[in-house]
């Protein structure tokens, strides 16, 4: 026991460590970081003493460390009200789960490739390319457009900016990816090249934030990079990527939102999530802080596939069946894009809308922007 403070008996660092399930070394670190300073420090001895009332915060820190949460994020959680802290923890765990799933898919691919059970992503008997169209519009309600859409022979990307500098943030993120169009990236290095480019995009957003009056900027980012029949996908935020194959529509991205985490945990149904007041609350985005962890995955394209990348200005107001009907309809990417935008406007277009449509074709067909 140590000296009292206001009548309370303080605990020595050793006794407090045992009660909290932390080591004295960890407590000293948390003191240095300002995360858990002691209640008193001996003037001559320098011994640290803790108030028993600090045990709840200390135990929360210990539990969050067991989850693997970084110390800076733990500081944020500990300073929040209970409900907000719970939401932050749920968002963090959704991020961990998504990252684990993405690493698992990559590990499976690598194991199959190295053991001969799978083929290299650039091994294909048919050379493939894409026809594409892209557009970003402000919609019927917003007076500015913070969405960016881009399509080229090797790169498709959509970004949805946030905060006051959102328009510049989304444009900067997509611009950071455009050098991939001219880089000679082997199919086997697609994912690494795209991951590096997303890192550059995050730094570009950081530069936008530094120049913003409030020092903040952010954006979602969903991008596909092509080589032969292989494509790499990078995704962070709540913009989406869909694929149509054989008449079936599949979403190949997972929303990084608080509401999606509630759906994943079984606490909300997808129908309830669609009208939840916090459905747009992101738990991941590019913010220029270097903490972004996008989902990364490899896919294999087939002739006849159609891909849609879009911001939530489309996906939040149009259900998947109407999207599928348009994407399975006649016409080239430009006609399909017009049909998708018509759906958004028919639903009131309350937000900016960004869409990219691509169709996979054999290279004996003309690849490029196409109707």
GROMACS .gro file of C-alpha atoms in nm, residues 1-366:
model
  366
    1UNK     CA    1   0.000   0.000   0.000
    2UNK     CA    2   0.111   0.357  -0.049
    3UNK     CA    3   0.025   0.709   0.056
    4UNK     CA    4  -0.337   0.813   0.066
    5UNK     CA    5  -0.506   1.075  -0.149
    6UNK     CA    6  -0.821   1.231  -0.017
    7UNK     CA    7  -0.859   0.944   0.230
    8UNK     CA    8  -0.815   0.671  -0.035
    9UNK     CA    9  -0.538   0.417   0.001
   10UNK     CA   10  -0.320   0.401  -0.310
   11UNK     CA   11  -0.167   0.083  -0.451
   12UNK     CA   12   0.198   0.035  -0.535
   13UNK     CA   13   0.276  -0.032  -0.899
   14UNK     CA   14   0.331  -0.401  -0.823
   15UNK     CA   15   0.000  -0.445  -0.640
   16UNK     CA   16  -0.186  -0.246  -0.905
   17UNK     CA   17  -0.025  -0.450  -1.185
   18UNK     CA   18  -0.140  -0.778  -1.027
   19UNK     CA   19  -0.493  -0.646  -0.977
   20UNK     CA   20  -0.517  -0.514  -1.332
   21UNK     CA   21  -0.356  -0.808  -1.510
   22UNK     CA   22  -0.079  -0.586  -1.645
   23UNK     CA   23   0.295  -0.595  -1.590
   24UNK     CA   24   0.480  -0.311  -1.413
   25UNK     CA   25   0.674  -0.263  -1.737
   26UNK     CA   26   0.347  -0.210  -1.928
   27UNK     CA   27   0.226   0.036  -1.665
   28UNK     CA   28   0.545   0.238  -1.696
   29UNK     CA   29   0.498   0.249  -2.074
   30UNK     CA   30   0.136   0.359  -2.042
   31UNK     CA   31   0.246   0.629  -1.800
   32UNK     CA   32   0.506   0.756  -2.049
   33UNK     CA   33   0.242   0.765  -2.322
   34UNK     CA   34  -0.008   0.947  -2.101
   35UNK     CA   35  -0.251   0.657  -2.139
   36UNK     CA   36  -0.260   0.559  -1.770
   37UNK     CA   37  -0.063   0.798  -1.548
   38UNK     CA   38  -0.030   0.707  -1.180
   39UNK     CA   39  -0.235   0.886  -0.916
   40UNK     CA   40   0.081   0.990  -0.732
   41UNK     CA   41   0.458   0.967  -0.766
   42UNK     CA   42   0.690   0.961  -0.465
   43UNK     CA   43   0.887   1.282  -0.452
   44UNK     CA   44   1.219   1.128  -0.355
   45UNK     CA   45   1.174   0.763  -0.449
   46UNK     CA   46   0.996   0.817  -0.782
   47UNK     CA   47   0.769   0.521  -0.698
   48UNK     CA   48   0.438   0.516  -0.882
   49UNK     CA   49   0.114   0.477  -0.686
   50UNK     CA   50  -0.228   0.407  -0.833
   51UNK     CA   51  -0.582   0.470  -0.716
   52UNK     CA   52  -0.804   0.157  -0.707
   53UNK     CA   53  -1.057   0.359  -0.908
   54UNK     CA   54  -0.812   0.337  -1.202
   55UNK     CA   55  -0.850  -0.042  -1.220
   56UNK     CA   56  -1.146  -0.027  -1.459
   57UNK     CA   57  -0.948   0.175  -1.716
   58UNK     CA   58  -0.642  -0.045  -1.665
   59UNK     CA   59  -0.841  -0.364  -1.722
   60UNK     CA   60  -1.002  -0.217  -2.033
   61UNK     CA   61  -0.656  -0.137  -2.167
   62UNK     CA   62  -0.541  -0.493  -2.090
   63UNK     CA   63  -0.839  -0.644  -2.272
   64UNK     CA   64  -0.794  -0.418  -2.574
   65UNK     CA   65  -0.426  -0.507  -2.593
   66UNK     CA   66  -0.525  -0.874  -2.600
   67UNK     CA   67  -0.740  -0.790  -2.902
   68UNK     CA   68  -0.425  -0.650  -3.061
   69UNK     CA   69  -0.555  -0.293  -3.075
   70UNK     CA   70  -0.280  -0.031  -3.125
   71UNK     CA   71  -0.211   0.194  -2.829
   72UNK     CA   72  -0.317   0.514  -3.006
   73UNK     CA   73  -0.656   0.364  -3.085
   74UNK     CA   74  -0.685   0.235  -2.726
   75UNK     CA   75  -0.634   0.592  -2.605
   76UNK     CA   76  -0.925   0.702  -2.824
   77UNK     CA   77  -1.150   0.421  -2.699
   78UNK     CA   78  -1.072   0.490  -2.333
   79UNK     CA   79  -1.166   0.856  -2.371
   80UNK     CA   80  -1.506   0.784  -2.529
   81UNK     CA   81  -1.844   0.735  -2.358
   82UNK     CA   82  -1.939   0.368  -2.317
   83UNK     CA   83  -2.171   0.347  -2.621
   84UNK     CA   84  -1.925   0.521  -2.851
   85UNK     CA   85  -1.639   0.306  -2.717
   86UNK     CA   86  -1.841  -0.007  -2.792
   87UNK     CA   87  -1.893   0.115  -3.150
   88UNK     CA   88  -1.522   0.185  -3.188
   89UNK     CA   89  -1.433  -0.165  -3.064
   90UNK     CA   90  -1.689  -0.322  -3.298
   91UNK     CA   91  -1.543  -0.127  -3.589
   92UNK     CA   92  -1.191  -0.232  -3.499
   93UNK     CA   93  -1.289  -0.598  -3.480
   94UNK     CA   94  -1.464  -0.576  -3.816
   95UNK     CA   95  -1.142  -0.433  -3.959
   96UNK     CA   96  -0.940  -0.719  -3.808
   97UNK     CA   97  -1.181  -0.977  -3.942
   98UNK     CA   98  -1.179  -0.828  -4.291
   99UNK     CA   99  -0.800  -0.812  -4.294
  100UNK     CA  100  -0.777  -1.172  -4.173
  101UNK     CA  101  -1.015  -1.289  -4.444
  102UNK     CA  102  -0.818  -1.101  -4.709
  103UNK     CA  103  -0.489  -1.250  -4.585
  104UNK     CA  104  -0.652  -1.591  -4.579
  105UNK     CA  105  -0.757  -1.564  -4.942
  106UNK     CA  106  -0.409  -1.453  -5.038
  107UNK     CA  107  -0.248  -1.734  -4.838
  108UNK     CA  108  -0.474  -1.992  -5.004
  109UNK     CA  109  -0.382  -1.858  -5.346
  110UNK     CA  110  -0.010  -1.867  -5.268
  111UNK     CA  111  -0.024  -2.218  -5.123
  112UNK     CA  112  -0.214  -2.347  -5.424
  113UNK     CA  113   0.022  -2.173  -5.663
  114UNK     CA  114   0.343  -2.291  -5.494
  115UNK     CA  115   0.222  -2.649  -5.456
  116UNK     CA  116   0.101  -2.669  -5.814
  117UNK     CA  117  -0.268  -2.701  -5.722
  118UNK     CA  118  -0.344  -2.367  -5.885
  119UNK     CA  119  -0.219  -2.181  -6.188
  120UNK     CA  120  -0.037  -1.850  -6.204
  121UNK     CA  121  -0.269  -1.556  -6.252
  122UNK     CA  122  -0.105  -1.477  -6.585
  123UNK     CA  123  -0.143  -1.832  -6.722
  124UNK     CA  124  -0.431  -1.825  -6.966
  125UNK     CA  125  -0.500  -1.955  -7.314
  126UNK     CA  126  -0.718  -1.657  -7.406
  127UNK     CA  127  -0.588  -1.301  -7.395
  128UNK     CA  128  -0.845  -1.076  -7.230
  129UNK     CA  129  -0.904  -0.704  -7.215
  130UNK     CA  130  -1.180  -0.471  -7.103
  131UNK     CA  131  -1.422  -0.219  -7.247
  132UNK     CA  132  -1.517   0.047  -6.998
  133UNK     CA  133  -1.705   0.365  -6.913
  134UNK     CA  134  -1.691   0.594  -6.610
  135UNK     CA  135  -1.881   0.895  -6.480
  136UNK     CA  136  -1.927   1.097  -6.162
  137UNK     CA  137  -2.224   1.329  -6.110
  138UNK     CA  138  -2.344   1.549  -5.824
  139UNK     CA  139  -2.701   1.409  -5.813
  140UNK     CA  140  -3.020   1.602  -5.753
  141UNK     CA  141  -2.958   1.735  -5.401
  142UNK     CA  142  -2.589   1.804  -5.344
  143UNK     CA  143  -2.441   2.129  -5.473
  144UNK     CA  144  -2.088   1.988  -5.498
  145UNK     CA  145  -1.943   1.658  -5.613
  146UNK     CA  146  -1.699   1.476  -5.385
  147UNK     CA  147  -1.701   1.151  -5.588
  148UNK     CA  148  -1.436   1.055  -5.842
  149UNK     CA  149  -1.464   0.783  -6.106
  150UNK     CA  150  -1.187   0.666  -6.339
  151UNK     CA  151  -1.150   0.392  -6.600
  152UNK     CA  152  -0.863   0.294  -6.826
  153UNK     CA  153  -0.736  -0.017  -7.005
  154UNK     CA  154  -0.574  -0.153  -6.687
  155UNK     CA  155  -0.722   0.042  -6.397
  156UNK     CA  156  -1.073   0.106  -6.266
  157UNK     CA  157  -1.131   0.320  -5.957
  158UNK     CA  158  -1.404   0.492  -5.758
  159UNK     CA  159  -1.354   0.720  -5.456
  160UNK     CA  160  -1.608   0.898  -5.238
  161UNK     CA  161  -1.463   1.194  -5.049
  162UNK     CA  162  -1.566   1.311  -4.704
  163UNK     CA  163  -1.534   1.626  -4.493
  164UNK     CA  164  -1.476   1.972  -4.634
  165UNK     CA  165  -1.184   1.865  -4.853
  166UNK     CA  166  -1.359   1.552  -4.980
  167UNK     CA  167  -1.356   1.651  -5.347
  168UNK     CA  168  -0.980   1.706  -5.344
  169UNK     CA  169  -0.920   1.394  -5.134
  170UNK     CA  170  -1.104   1.159  -5.369
  171UNK     CA  171  -0.936   1.308  -5.677
  172UNK     CA  172  -0.591   1.289  -5.514
  173UNK     CA  173  -0.642   0.926  -5.417
  174UNK     CA  174  -0.739   0.823  -5.769
  175UNK     CA  175  -0.462   1.031  -5.926
  176UNK     CA  176  -0.210   0.844  -5.708
  177UNK     CA  177  -0.321   0.517  -5.871
  178UNK     CA  178  -0.298   0.636  -6.233
  179UNK     CA  179   0.076   0.562  -6.276
  180UNK     CA  180  -0.024   0.194  -6.261
  181UNK     CA  181  -0.166   0.239  -6.611
  182UNK     CA  182   0.179   0.274  -6.763
  183UNK     CA  183   0.384   0.051  -6.531
  184UNK     CA  184   0.484  -0.289  -6.664
  185UNK     CA  185   0.356  -0.495  -6.369
  186UNK     CA  186   0.380  -0.875  -6.408
  187UNK     CA  187   0.057  -1.052  -6.321
  188UNK     CA  188   0.221  -1.217  -6.022
  189UNK     CA  189   0.305  -0.875  -5.875
  190UNK     CA  190  -0.034  -0.713  -5.928
  191UNK     CA  191  -0.142  -0.719  -5.566
  192UNK     CA  192   0.182  -0.575  -5.433
  193UNK     CA  193   0.184  -0.297  -5.692
  194UNK     CA  194  -0.174  -0.204  -5.612
  195UNK     CA  195  -0.108  -0.211  -5.237
  196UNK     CA  196   0.189   0.024  -5.283
  197UNK     CA  197  -0.024   0.257  -5.492
  198UNK     CA  198  -0.294   0.266  -5.224
  199UNK     CA  199  -0.023   0.364  -4.976
  200UNK     CA  200   0.069   0.650  -5.209
  201UNK     CA  201  -0.299   0.743  -5.228
  202UNK     CA  202  -0.319   0.763  -4.848
  203UNK     CA  203  -0.017   0.992  -4.841
  204UNK     CA  204  -0.177   1.210  -5.109
  205UNK     CA  205  -0.489   1.240  -4.893
  206UNK     CA  206  -0.263   1.340  -4.605
  207UNK     CA  207  -0.128   1.626  -4.813
  208UNK     CA  208  -0.484   1.738  -4.888
  209UNK     CA  209  -0.568   1.724  -4.517
  210UNK     CA  210  -0.261   1.929  -4.427
  211UNK     CA  211  -0.377   2.204  -4.663
  212UNK     CA  212  -0.740   2.195  -4.547
  213UNK     CA  213  -0.860   2.466  -4.304
  214UNK     CA  214  -0.971   2.207  -4.047
  215UNK     CA  215  -0.676   1.975  -4.112
  216UNK     CA  216  -0.905   1.688  -4.211
  217UNK     CA  217  -0.977   1.499  -4.532
  218UNK     CA  218  -1.084   1.147  -4.615
  219UNK     CA  219  -1.210   0.925  -4.891
  220UNK     CA  220  -1.317   0.573  -4.970
  221UNK     CA  221  -1.131   0.393  -5.248
  222UNK     CA  222  -1.220   0.085  -5.452
  223UNK     CA  223  -0.992  -0.012  -5.740
  224UNK     CA  224  -0.927  -0.298  -5.981
  225UNK     CA  225  -0.593  -0.345  -6.158
  226UNK     CA  226  -0.577  -0.577  -6.460
  227UNK     CA  227  -0.312  -0.796  -6.621
  228UNK     CA  228  -0.423  -1.061  -6.868
  229UNK     CA  229  -0.692  -1.267  -6.696
  230UNK     CA  230  -0.581  -1.162  -6.350
  231UNK     CA  231  -0.706  -0.869  -6.150
  232UNK     CA  232  -0.615  -0.729  -5.812
  233UNK     CA  233  -0.875  -0.559  -5.594
  234UNK     CA  234  -0.807  -0.296  -5.327
  235UNK     CA  235  -1.095  -0.166  -5.119
  236UNK     CA  236  -1.148   0.058  -4.819
  237UNK     CA  237  -1.470   0.229  -4.711
  238UNK     CA  238  -1.824   0.177  -4.839
  239UNK     CA  239  -1.791   0.220  -5.212
  240UNK     CA  240  -1.850  -0.117  -5.376
  241UNK     CA  241  -1.740  -0.355  -5.651
  242UNK     CA  242  -1.981  -0.603  -5.811
  243UNK     CA  243  -1.927  -0.877  -6.069
  244UNK     CA  244  -2.183  -1.029  -6.303
  245UNK     CA  245  -2.096  -1.377  -6.430
  246UNK     CA  246  -2.342  -1.614  -6.590
  247UNK     CA  247  -2.630  -1.380  -6.510
  248UNK     CA  248  -2.553  -1.380  -6.137
  249UNK     CA  249  -2.458  -1.062  -5.950
  250UNK     CA  250  -2.195  -1.095  -5.673
  251UNK     CA  251  -2.062  -0.820  -5.447
  252UNK     CA  252  -1.685  -0.869  -5.417
  253UNK     CA  253  -1.622  -0.601  -5.155
  254UNK     CA  254  -1.722  -0.574  -4.789
  255UNK     CA  255  -1.844  -0.242  -4.649
  256UNK     CA  256  -1.623  -0.090  -4.381
  257UNK     CA  257  -1.909   0.068  -4.186
  258UNK     CA  258  -2.031   0.051  -3.829
  259UNK     CA  259  -2.371  -0.075  -3.944
  260UNK     CA  260  -2.213  -0.353  -4.153
  261UNK     CA  261  -2.025  -0.466  -3.842
  262UNK     CA  262  -2.361  -0.495  -3.662
  263UNK     CA  263  -2.494  -0.706  -3.950
  264UNK     CA  264  -2.186  -0.928  -3.937
  265UNK     CA  265  -2.241  -0.981  -3.564
  266UNK     CA  266  -2.607  -1.070  -3.617
  267UNK     CA  267  -2.728  -0.761  -3.430
  268UNK     CA  268  -2.899  -0.615  -3.739
  269UNK     CA  269  -3.058  -0.765  -4.047
  270UNK     CA  270  -2.953  -0.633  -4.389
  271UNK     CA  271  -3.302  -0.483  -4.420
  272UNK     CA  272  -3.265  -0.298  -4.089
  273UNK     CA  273  -2.918  -0.181  -4.187
  274UNK     CA  274  -3.051  -0.019  -4.504
  275UNK     CA  275  -3.250   0.235  -4.302
  276UNK     CA  276  -3.023   0.266  -3.998
  277UNK     CA  277  -2.946   0.632  -3.914
  278UNK     CA  278  -2.571   0.555  -3.889
  279UNK     CA  279  -2.549   0.348  -4.208
  280UNK     CA  280  -2.293   0.590  -4.358
  281UNK     CA  281  -2.062   0.587  -4.055
  282UNK     CA  282  -1.728   0.455  -4.178
  283UNK     CA  283  -1.489   0.254  -3.964
  284UNK     CA  284  -1.220   0.261  -4.233
  285UNK     CA  285  -1.119   0.515  -4.498
  286UNK     CA  286  -0.809   0.681  -4.638
  287UNK     CA  287  -0.738   0.974  -4.405
  288UNK     CA  288  -0.369   1.036  -4.466
  289UNK     CA  289  -0.267   0.909  -4.122
  290UNK     CA  290  -0.089   0.594  -4.241
  291UNK     CA  291  -0.327   0.371  -4.046
  292UNK     CA  292  -0.542   0.259  -4.342
  293UNK     CA  293  -0.559  -0.118  -4.394
  294UNK     CA  294  -0.744  -0.182  -4.721
  295UNK     CA  295  -0.883  -0.521  -4.817
  296UNK     CA  296  -0.661  -0.677  -5.086
  297UNK     CA  297  -0.755  -0.978  -5.296
  298UNK     CA  298  -0.680  -1.150  -5.626
  299UNK     CA  299  -0.945  -1.256  -5.877
  300UNK     CA  300  -0.955  -1.425  -6.214
  301UNK     CA  301  -1.157  -1.274  -6.495
  302UNK     CA  302  -1.347  -1.458  -6.767
  303UNK     CA  303  -1.466  -1.333  -7.104
  304UNK     CA  304  -1.819  -1.203  -7.062
  305UNK     CA  305  -1.775  -1.086  -6.702
  306UNK     CA  306  -1.911  -0.743  -6.625
  307UNK     CA  307  -1.784  -0.533  -6.333
  308UNK     CA  308  -1.941  -0.238  -6.156
  309UNK     CA  309  -1.757  -0.006  -5.918
  310UNK     CA  310  -1.977   0.255  -5.754
  311UNK     CA  311  -2.007   0.497  -5.465
  312UNK     CA  312  -2.291   0.466  -5.215
  313UNK     CA  313  -2.478   0.729  -5.414
  314UNK     CA  314  -2.589   0.433  -5.625
  315UNK     CA  315  -2.574   0.132  -5.393
  316UNK     CA  316  -2.750   0.304  -5.101
  317UNK     CA  317  -3.060   0.391  -5.304
  318UNK     CA  318  -3.085   0.107  -5.559
  319UNK     CA  319  -3.130  -0.258  -5.460
  320UNK     CA  320  -2.914  -0.532  -5.607
  321UNK     CA  321  -3.182  -0.686  -5.830
  322UNK     CA  322  -3.230  -0.369  -6.039
  323UNK     CA  323  -2.850  -0.339  -6.063
  324UNK     CA  324  -2.830  -0.697  -6.187
  325UNK     CA  325  -3.106  -0.641  -6.440
  326UNK     CA  326  -2.925  -0.345  -6.595
  327UNK     CA  327  -2.583  -0.512  -6.591
  328UNK     CA  328  -2.723  -0.825  -6.756
  329UNK     CA  329  -2.901  -0.621  -7.021
  330UNK     CA  330  -2.803  -0.539  -7.377
  331UNK     CA  331  -2.551  -0.279  -7.484
  332UNK     CA  332  -2.194  -0.191  -7.404
  333UNK     CA  333  -2.046  -0.025  -7.095
  334UNK     CA  334  -2.166   0.322  -7.190
  335UNK     CA  335  -2.528   0.210  -7.228
  336UNK     CA  336  -2.507   0.013  -6.903
  337UNK     CA  337  -2.364   0.318  -6.726
  338UNK     CA  338  -2.651   0.533  -6.851
  339UNK     CA  339  -2.898   0.275  -6.723
  340UNK     CA  340  -2.739   0.264  -6.377
  341UNK     CA  341  -2.736   0.642  -6.345
  342UNK     CA  342  -3.101   0.647  -6.449
  343UNK     CA  343  -3.176   0.413  -6.157
  344UNK     CA  344  -2.999   0.648  -5.914
  345UNK     CA  345  -3.185   0.951  -6.045
  346UNK     CA  346  -3.512   0.759  -6.040
  347UNK     CA  347  -3.450   0.698  -5.668
  348UNK     CA  348  -3.401   1.072  -5.609
  349UNK     CA  349  -3.019   1.081  -5.638
  350UNK     CA  350  -2.981   1.235  -5.290
  351UNK     CA  351  -2.603   1.196  -5.296
  352UNK     CA  352  -2.319   1.223  -5.546
  353UNK     CA  353  -2.305   0.923  -5.779
  354UNK     CA  354  -1.987   0.767  -5.920
  355UNK     CA  355  -1.996   0.461  -6.145
  356UNK     CA  356  -1.747   0.259  -6.346
  357UNK     CA  357  -1.865  -0.024  -6.571
  358UNK     CA  358  -1.629  -0.268  -6.742
  359UNK     CA  359  -1.689  -0.566  -6.967
  360UNK     CA  360  -1.426  -0.838  -7.012
  361UNK     CA  361  -1.367  -0.929  -7.375
  362UNK     CA  362  -1.129  -1.145  -7.573
  363UNK     CA  363  -0.858  -0.928  -7.722
  364UNK     CA  364  -0.964  -1.007  -8.075
  365UNK     CA  365  -1.246  -0.763  -7.989
  366UNK     CA  366  -1.164  -0.395  -7.960
   0.00000   0.00000   0.00000
